[in-house]
XYZ file of C-alpha atoms in Angstrom:
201
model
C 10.885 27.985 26.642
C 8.874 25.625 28.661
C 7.242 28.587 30.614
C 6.048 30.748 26.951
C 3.455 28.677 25.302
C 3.488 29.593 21.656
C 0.056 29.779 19.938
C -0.408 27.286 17.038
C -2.843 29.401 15.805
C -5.008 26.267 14.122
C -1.302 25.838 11.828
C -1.071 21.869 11.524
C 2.775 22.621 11.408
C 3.075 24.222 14.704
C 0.313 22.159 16.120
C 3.256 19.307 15.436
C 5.934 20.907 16.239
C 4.905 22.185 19.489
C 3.201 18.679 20.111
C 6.317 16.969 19.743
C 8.763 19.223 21.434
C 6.587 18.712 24.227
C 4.548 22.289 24.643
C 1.333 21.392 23.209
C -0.631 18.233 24.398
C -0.483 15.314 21.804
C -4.403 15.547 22.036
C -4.394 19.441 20.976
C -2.060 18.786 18.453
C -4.200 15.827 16.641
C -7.604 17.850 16.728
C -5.631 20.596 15.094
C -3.694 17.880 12.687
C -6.622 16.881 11.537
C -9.283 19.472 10.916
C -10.050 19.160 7.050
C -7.871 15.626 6.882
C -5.155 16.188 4.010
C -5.816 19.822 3.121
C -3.080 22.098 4.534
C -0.770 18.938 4.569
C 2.962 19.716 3.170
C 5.279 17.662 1.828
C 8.539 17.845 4.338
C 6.448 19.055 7.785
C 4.219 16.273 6.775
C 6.650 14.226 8.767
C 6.515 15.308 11.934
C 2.711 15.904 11.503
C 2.605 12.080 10.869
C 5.163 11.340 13.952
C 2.460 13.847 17.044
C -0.273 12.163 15.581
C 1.962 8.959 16.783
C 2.099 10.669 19.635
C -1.495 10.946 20.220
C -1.801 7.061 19.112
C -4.130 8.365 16.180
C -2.099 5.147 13.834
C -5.426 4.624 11.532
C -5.857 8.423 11.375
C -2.174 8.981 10.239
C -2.275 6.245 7.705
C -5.263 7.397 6.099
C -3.854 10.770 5.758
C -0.991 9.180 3.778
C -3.328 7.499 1.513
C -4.942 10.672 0.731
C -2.142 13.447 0.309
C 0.637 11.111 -0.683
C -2.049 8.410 -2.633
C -3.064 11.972 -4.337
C 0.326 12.212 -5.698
C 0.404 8.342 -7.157
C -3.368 9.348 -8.506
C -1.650 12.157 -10.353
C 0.876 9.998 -11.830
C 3.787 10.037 -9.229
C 6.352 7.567 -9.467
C 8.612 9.581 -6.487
C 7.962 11.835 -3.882
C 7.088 15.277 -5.392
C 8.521 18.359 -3.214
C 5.606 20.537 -3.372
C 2.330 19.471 -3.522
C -0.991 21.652 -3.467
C -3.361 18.920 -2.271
C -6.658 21.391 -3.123
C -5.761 21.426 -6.798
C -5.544 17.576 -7.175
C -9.523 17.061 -8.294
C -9.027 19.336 -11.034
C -5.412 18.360 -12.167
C -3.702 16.731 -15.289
C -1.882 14.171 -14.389
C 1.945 14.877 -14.862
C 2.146 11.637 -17.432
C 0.075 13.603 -20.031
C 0.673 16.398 -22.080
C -0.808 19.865 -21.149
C -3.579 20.790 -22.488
C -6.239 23.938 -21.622
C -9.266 22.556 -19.978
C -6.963 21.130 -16.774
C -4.615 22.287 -14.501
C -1.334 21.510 -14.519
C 0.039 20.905 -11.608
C 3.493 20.597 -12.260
C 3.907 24.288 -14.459
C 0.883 26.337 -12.894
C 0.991 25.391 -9.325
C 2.940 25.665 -6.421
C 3.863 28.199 -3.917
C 6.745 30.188 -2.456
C 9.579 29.498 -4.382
C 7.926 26.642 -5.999
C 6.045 28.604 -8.704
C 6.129 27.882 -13.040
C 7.925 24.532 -13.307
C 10.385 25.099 -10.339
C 9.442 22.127 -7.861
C 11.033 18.801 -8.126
C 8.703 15.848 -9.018
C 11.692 13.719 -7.093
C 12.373 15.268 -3.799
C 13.545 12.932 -0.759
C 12.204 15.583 1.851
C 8.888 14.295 0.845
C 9.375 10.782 1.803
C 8.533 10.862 5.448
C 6.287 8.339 5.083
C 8.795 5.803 4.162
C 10.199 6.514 8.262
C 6.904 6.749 9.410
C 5.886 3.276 8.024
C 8.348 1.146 9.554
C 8.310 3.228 12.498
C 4.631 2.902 13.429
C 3.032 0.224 11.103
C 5.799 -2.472 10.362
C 6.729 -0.984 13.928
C 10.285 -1.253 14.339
C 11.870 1.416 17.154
C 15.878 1.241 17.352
C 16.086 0.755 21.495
C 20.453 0.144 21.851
C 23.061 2.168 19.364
C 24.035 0.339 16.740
C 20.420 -1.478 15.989
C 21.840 -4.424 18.669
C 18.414 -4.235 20.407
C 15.197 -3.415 18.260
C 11.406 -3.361 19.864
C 8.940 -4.344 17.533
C 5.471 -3.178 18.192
C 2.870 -3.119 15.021
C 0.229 -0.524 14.450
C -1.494 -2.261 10.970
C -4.665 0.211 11.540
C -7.418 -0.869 8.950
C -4.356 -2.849 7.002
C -4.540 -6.876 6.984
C -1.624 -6.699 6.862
C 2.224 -5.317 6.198
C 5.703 -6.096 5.781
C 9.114 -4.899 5.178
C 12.621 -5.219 6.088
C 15.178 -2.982 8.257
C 18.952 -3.100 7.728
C 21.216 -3.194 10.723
C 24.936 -3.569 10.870
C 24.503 -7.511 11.400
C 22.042 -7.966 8.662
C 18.170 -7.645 7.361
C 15.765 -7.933 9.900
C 12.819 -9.506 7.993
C 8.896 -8.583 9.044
C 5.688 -9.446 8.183
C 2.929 -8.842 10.168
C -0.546 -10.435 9.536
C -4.399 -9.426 10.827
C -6.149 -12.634 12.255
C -9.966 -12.844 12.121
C -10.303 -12.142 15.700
C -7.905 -8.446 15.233
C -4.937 -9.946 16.957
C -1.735 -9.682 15.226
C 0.436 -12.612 14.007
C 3.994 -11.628 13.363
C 7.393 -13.665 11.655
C 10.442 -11.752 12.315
C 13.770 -13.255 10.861
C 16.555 -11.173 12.470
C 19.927 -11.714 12.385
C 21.464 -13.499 15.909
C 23.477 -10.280 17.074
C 20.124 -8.693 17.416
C 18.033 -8.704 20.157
C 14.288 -8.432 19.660
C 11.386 -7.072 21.918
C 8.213 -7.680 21.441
């Protein structure tokens, strides 16, 4: 497979999915990831578009796509991850916690795609959460490194935040992080793990 290089043909999916199978440069992949920011953004390959922009180190690039295609969502009144969303339509939608009415478009019964079309998406959907992964993945930073969570690297990525925090269960317990921006851009981190757990830094 190595040998055929599929086309991504400017698709931010397979721009990802090649990136991170290791057929398209990481570099490639993020200048095709993000042409037009959010648009063209989908719910569940919005994921692994998040993870070969990772990939590519492009952190403050990733989280600011989050803030717009998933923030869209909480603009529109999300309370949970919707799982369709047609990020074009948000500047001239109702938002789903008010009735219909004429002069707006509702996003919930007159949009979506595919199979998604006339009130047949789900406004909770747990394919959309990738960001929740993504999150304590790359910001909070927190990679798994032994089976079993026994050895855990933490490595931050706070981008243009000042800072984050969050916990990870493990077998042994709640590994506890915050992570803090200092004046000078260095990061100051606690980390309460607990002892069965060994952590990199």
């Amino acid at each position: 497979m190595k040998r055929h290089h599929p086309n991504d043909h400017g698709n931010k999916q397979a721009a990802s999915l090649l990136a991170l199978a290791g057929i398209l440069s990481p570099t490639k992949a993020s200048s095709v990831i993000l042409h037009n920011g959010a648009n063209d953004f989908a719910t569940f390959y919005g994921y692994y578009m998040l993870e070969a922009l990772a990939k590519d180190g492009k952190y403050r690039e990733a989280m600011n796509i989050i803030s717009d295609y998933w923030g869209a969502m909480l603009d529109l009144g999300a309370t949970t991850f919707w799982e369709d969303f047609n990020y074009a339509a948000r500047t001239d939608a109702l938002p789903i916690d008010q009735l219909p009415n004429t002069s707006k478009f509702n996003i919930h019964a007159d949009g979506g795609d595919h199979c998604y079309v006339g009130l047949r998406a789900s406004l909770c959907h747990g394919w959309a959460s990738g960001p929740t992964a993504w999150l304590t993945a790359h910001v909070l930073g927190i990679q798994v490194v032994e089976p079993g969570a026994k050895v855990i690297r933490i490595q931050p990525n706070l981008g243009e935040l000042s800072f984050a925090e969050g916990t990870f269960p493990t077998p042994y317990g709640i590994v506890t992080v915050k992570h803090v921006k200092q004046a000078d851009g260095k990061i100051k981190s606690e980390i309460d793990a607990p002892k069965e757990v060994k952590i990199i830094r």
